[in-house]
Amino acid sequence: MTGTASGSVLADVVHHTVDVNGTTLHYVAAGEQSSPVLLVHGFPESWWAFHRLIPFLAASHRVFAVDLRGFGDSAVAAEGHDSATAAEDLHHLIRHLDVGPVHLAAQDISGGTAFRLATAHPADVASLTTIEMGLAGFGLEGFADVTHGGSWHIGALAAPGIPDLLFAGRERALLGEWAFPSMTAVAGAVTDDDIAELARGYARPGGWNGAAGLYRSMLAEGEEVRALAAAQPLGLPILAVGGFGGPFTEGTVQQVSTGDVTSVLLEGVGHYVALEAPQALADAMLPFLDRVDGA
């Protein structure tokens, strides 16, 4: 299906929905030439997190940005949702698009999903761009430890029933008064319109299930991810982009990769890199993509 979703509209971006893997995914497409790029958001986001980045990439690439199951305008996730299911969703989406292998770009909590996709379906992925991303089993769980500076929201999202109890009806306040202000470094980068668009998907009945499932996975899958990394280390080219988290992203992917890892640290940029510094992110990604395509 093709059409305009119920949220914000961006010029030169076409909205689509597709039924795959037992769910309905919403994605947007832009650009008509060269190699394909698939953008995968984190929390508390949707495809809209990339709306400023897409025009830079689409000038020379086919670009797709997806709402993960349970986010944005994709179907609401079941309560037992997890990163393995999200990875299979992406595999089926890539098959539907018939564009593989893609340059996969993933940020934040979608790291586990991206890693699972790259290990389970290596033919789907030509390169991996990791943006402010970590992995369970390689230090990411530490961000849930509030006694050592971790964030309270991870445990709250992972606890059954708590997101609906605490967050339902408060989506705009949570995003606009806590999530983005607490981890954004570029003043004014996240606007009221951004908050409204991103909060819209979480405000649906069951709208927190997608995020809750990915955070529950993060707290439970460390041993499995370590075993996957030991058995199938990533051999594809990787670009690690750090902002708020500094070298944490690079340090993570170095532990799970035997391939070439390029690192870029963006000074003065917070956690939400694609919203805060789209030009700088594109300036890091485009030469990397060109090198991979050239090779």
Short mmCIF file of N, CA, C and O in Angstrom, two decimals, residues 1-5 13-20 24-30 37-39 41 46-48 54 63-68 71-75 89-90 92-99:
data_model
loop_
_atom_site.label_atom_id
_atom_site.label_comp_id
_atom_site.label_asym_id
_atom_site.label_seq_id
_atom_site.Cartn_x
_atom_site.Cartn_y
_atom_site.Cartn_z
N MET A 1 0.84 -1.19 0.00
CA MET A 1 0.00 0.00 0.00
C MET A 1 0.87 1.24 0.00
O MET A 1 1.96 1.26 0.56
N THR A 2 0.40 2.29 -0.64
CA THR A 2 1.13 3.54 -0.70
C THR A 2 0.18 4.67 -0.35
O THR A 2 -0.97 4.67 -0.75
N GLY A 3 0.67 5.66 0.37
CA GLY A 3 -0.17 6.79 0.70
C GLY A 3 0.49 7.63 1.75
O GLY A 3 1.64 7.44 2.09
N THR A 4 -0.25 8.57 2.30
CA THR A 4 0.26 9.46 3.33
C THR A 4 -0.21 9.00 4.69
O THR A 4 -1.40 8.76 4.89
N ALA A 5 0.71 8.86 5.62
CA ALA A 5 0.34 8.46 6.96
C ALA A 5 -0.36 9.61 7.66
O ALA A 5 -0.43 10.72 7.17
N VAL A 13 9.13 12.94 0.14
CA VAL A 13 9.13 11.66 0.86
C VAL A 13 7.76 11.02 0.66
O VAL A 13 6.74 11.67 0.85
N VAL A 14 7.75 9.75 0.28
CA VAL A 14 6.51 9.02 0.03
C VAL A 14 6.28 8.03 1.15
O VAL A 14 7.18 7.26 1.52
N HIS A 15 5.08 8.03 1.71
CA HIS A 15 4.71 7.12 2.79
C HIS A 15 4.16 5.82 2.23
O HIS A 15 3.41 5.83 1.25
N HIS A 16 4.52 4.71 2.87
CA HIS A 16 4.04 3.39 2.46
C HIS A 16 3.68 2.58 3.70
O HIS A 16 4.25 2.80 4.78
N THR A 17 2.79 1.62 3.55
CA THR A 17 2.60 0.58 4.56
C THR A 17 2.65 -0.76 3.85
O THR A 17 2.28 -0.90 2.69
N VAL A 18 3.14 -1.77 4.58
CA VAL A 18 3.25 -3.11 4.02
C VAL A 18 3.00 -4.14 5.12
O VAL A 18 3.41 -3.94 6.28
N ASP A 19 2.31 -5.21 4.79
CA ASP A 19 2.07 -6.31 5.72
C ASP A 19 3.18 -7.33 5.58
O ASP A 19 3.33 -7.96 4.53
N VAL A 20 3.97 -7.49 6.62
CA VAL A 20 5.07 -8.45 6.62
C VAL A 20 5.19 -9.07 8.00
O VAL A 20 4.95 -8.42 9.02
N THR A 24 2.00 -4.89 10.39
CA THR A 24 1.97 -3.87 9.36
C THR A 24 3.02 -2.82 9.69
O THR A 24 2.98 -2.22 10.78
N LEU A 25 3.96 -2.63 8.78
CA LEU A 25 5.01 -1.64 8.98
C LEU A 25 4.75 -0.42 8.11
O LEU A 25 4.35 -0.54 6.96
N HIS A 26 5.01 0.73 8.69
CA HIS A 26 5.00 1.99 7.94
C HIS A 26 6.44 2.39 7.67
O HIS A 26 7.31 2.28 8.55
N TYR A 27 6.69 2.84 6.45
CA TYR A 27 8.02 3.35 6.12
C TYR A 27 7.88 4.47 5.11
O TYR A 27 6.84 4.62 4.47
N VAL A 28 8.92 5.26 5.00
CA VAL A 28 8.95 6.31 3.99
C VAL A 28 10.11 6.05 3.05
O VAL A 28 11.10 5.39 3.41
N ALA A 29 9.99 6.56 1.83
CA ALA A 29 11.02 6.37 0.81
C ALA A 29 11.32 7.70 0.14
O ALA A 29 10.43 8.53 -0.06
N ALA A 30 12.58 7.90 -0.19
CA ALA A 30 13.02 9.11 -0.89
C ALA A 30 14.25 8.77 -1.70
O ALA A 30 15.00 7.86 -1.37
N VAL A 37 19.74 2.83 1.42
CA VAL A 37 20.04 3.06 2.83
C VAL A 37 18.75 2.84 3.62
O VAL A 37 17.70 3.38 3.26
N LEU A 38 18.82 2.04 4.68
CA LEU A 38 17.67 1.81 5.56
C LEU A 38 17.97 2.40 6.92
O LEU A 38 18.93 1.99 7.58
N LEU A 39 17.17 3.37 7.34
CA LEU A 39 17.36 4.08 8.61
C LEU A 39 16.42 3.50 9.66
O LEU A 39 15.21 3.40 9.43
N HIS A 41 15.27 3.86 13.67
CA HIS A 41 15.26 4.80 14.80
C HIS A 41 15.46 4.10 16.13
O HIS A 41 15.43 2.87 16.24
N SER A 46 10.58 7.73 16.07
CA SER A 46 9.96 7.04 14.96
C SER A 46 10.81 7.39 13.74
O SER A 46 11.89 7.98 13.88
N TRP A 47 10.33 7.08 12.54
CA TRP A 47 11.09 7.47 11.34
C TRP A 47 11.35 8.97 11.32
O TRP A 47 12.34 9.43 10.71
N TRP A 48 10.48 9.75 11.98
CA TRP A 48 10.60 11.21 11.97
C TRP A 48 11.93 11.68 12.54
O TRP A 48 12.39 12.79 12.24
N ILE A 54 17.26 12.79 5.89
CA ILE A 54 16.87 12.14 4.64
C ILE A 54 17.20 12.97 3.40
O ILE A 54 17.75 12.42 2.43
N VAL A 63 16.67 6.05 -0.14
CA VAL A 63 16.61 6.08 1.31
C VAL A 63 15.25 5.58 1.78
O VAL A 63 14.21 6.00 1.26
N PHE A 64 15.28 4.70 2.77
CA PHE A 64 14.07 4.19 3.40
C PHE A 64 14.23 4.39 4.91
O PHE A 64 15.29 4.11 5.47
N ALA A 65 13.19 4.88 5.55
CA ALA A 65 13.18 5.04 7.01
C ALA A 65 11.92 4.39 7.53
O ALA A 65 10.81 4.71 7.09
N VAL A 66 12.08 3.46 8.46
CA VAL A 66 10.97 2.62 8.91
C VAL A 66 10.54 2.99 10.32
O VAL A 66 11.36 3.43 11.14
N ASP A 67 9.25 2.83 10.58
CA ASP A 67 8.76 2.79 11.95
C ASP A 67 8.82 1.34 12.41
O ASP A 67 8.15 0.47 11.83
N LEU A 68 9.63 1.03 13.40
CA LEU A 68 9.66 -0.32 13.93
C LEU A 68 8.28 -0.73 14.44
O LEU A 68 7.45 0.12 14.77
N PHE A 71 5.92 1.34 16.92
CA PHE A 71 6.31 2.75 16.92
C PHE A 71 5.62 3.49 15.78
O PHE A 71 5.30 2.91 14.74
N GLY A 72 5.47 4.80 15.95
CA GLY A 72 5.00 5.66 14.87
C GLY A 72 3.68 5.21 14.29
O GLY A 72 2.69 5.06 15.00
N ASP A 73 3.67 4.98 12.98
CA ASP A 73 2.46 4.55 12.29
C ASP A 73 2.49 3.08 11.92
O ASP A 73 1.63 2.62 11.16
N SER A 74 3.46 2.32 12.42
CA SER A 74 3.41 0.87 12.27
C SER A 74 2.42 0.30 13.29
O SER A 74 2.03 0.97 14.25
N ALA A 75 2.01 -0.94 13.07
CA ALA A 75 1.03 -1.56 13.96
C ALA A 75 1.59 -1.65 15.38
O ALA A 75 2.80 -1.81 15.60
N ASP A 89 11.26 -8.56 11.25
CA ASP A 89 10.44 -7.57 10.54
C ASP A 89 11.28 -6.86 9.48
O ASP A 89 10.84 -6.66 8.34
N LEU A 90 12.49 -6.44 9.86
CA LEU A 90 13.35 -5.72 8.92
C LEU A 90 13.78 -6.63 7.78
O LEU A 90 13.86 -6.19 6.62
N HIS A 92 12.10 -9.08 6.46
CA HIS A 92 10.96 -9.20 5.54
C HIS A 92 10.71 -7.89 4.80
O HIS A 92 10.29 -7.91 3.63
N LEU A 93 10.95 -6.76 5.45
CA LEU A 93 10.80 -5.48 4.77
C LEU A 93 11.81 -5.36 3.63
O LEU A 93 11.46 -4.92 2.52
N ILE A 94 13.06 -5.72 3.89
CA ILE A 94 14.10 -5.64 2.85
C ILE A 94 13.74 -6.55 1.69
O ILE A 94 13.90 -6.18 0.51
N ARG A 95 13.23 -7.74 1.99
CA ARG A 95 12.79 -8.65 0.91
C ARG A 95 11.64 -8.03 0.11
O ARG A 95 11.61 -8.12 -1.11
N HIS A 96 10.70 -7.40 0.82
CA HIS A 96 9.59 -6.75 0.13
C HIS A 96 10.08 -5.63 -0.78
O HIS A 96 9.62 -5.49 -1.93
N LEU A 97 11.01 -4.84 -0.29
CA LEU A 97 11.53 -3.73 -1.08
C LEU A 97 12.39 -4.21 -2.24
O LEU A 97 12.57 -3.48 -3.22
N ASP A 98 12.94 -5.42 -2.10
CA ASP A 98 13.81 -6.01 -3.13
C ASP A 98 15.01 -5.11 -3.43
O ASP A 98 15.35 -4.85 -4.57
N VAL A 99 15.63 -4.63 -2.35
CA VAL A 99 16.76 -3.71 -2.51
C VAL A 99 18.03 -4.20 -1.81
O VAL A 99 19.04 -3.51 -1.82
#
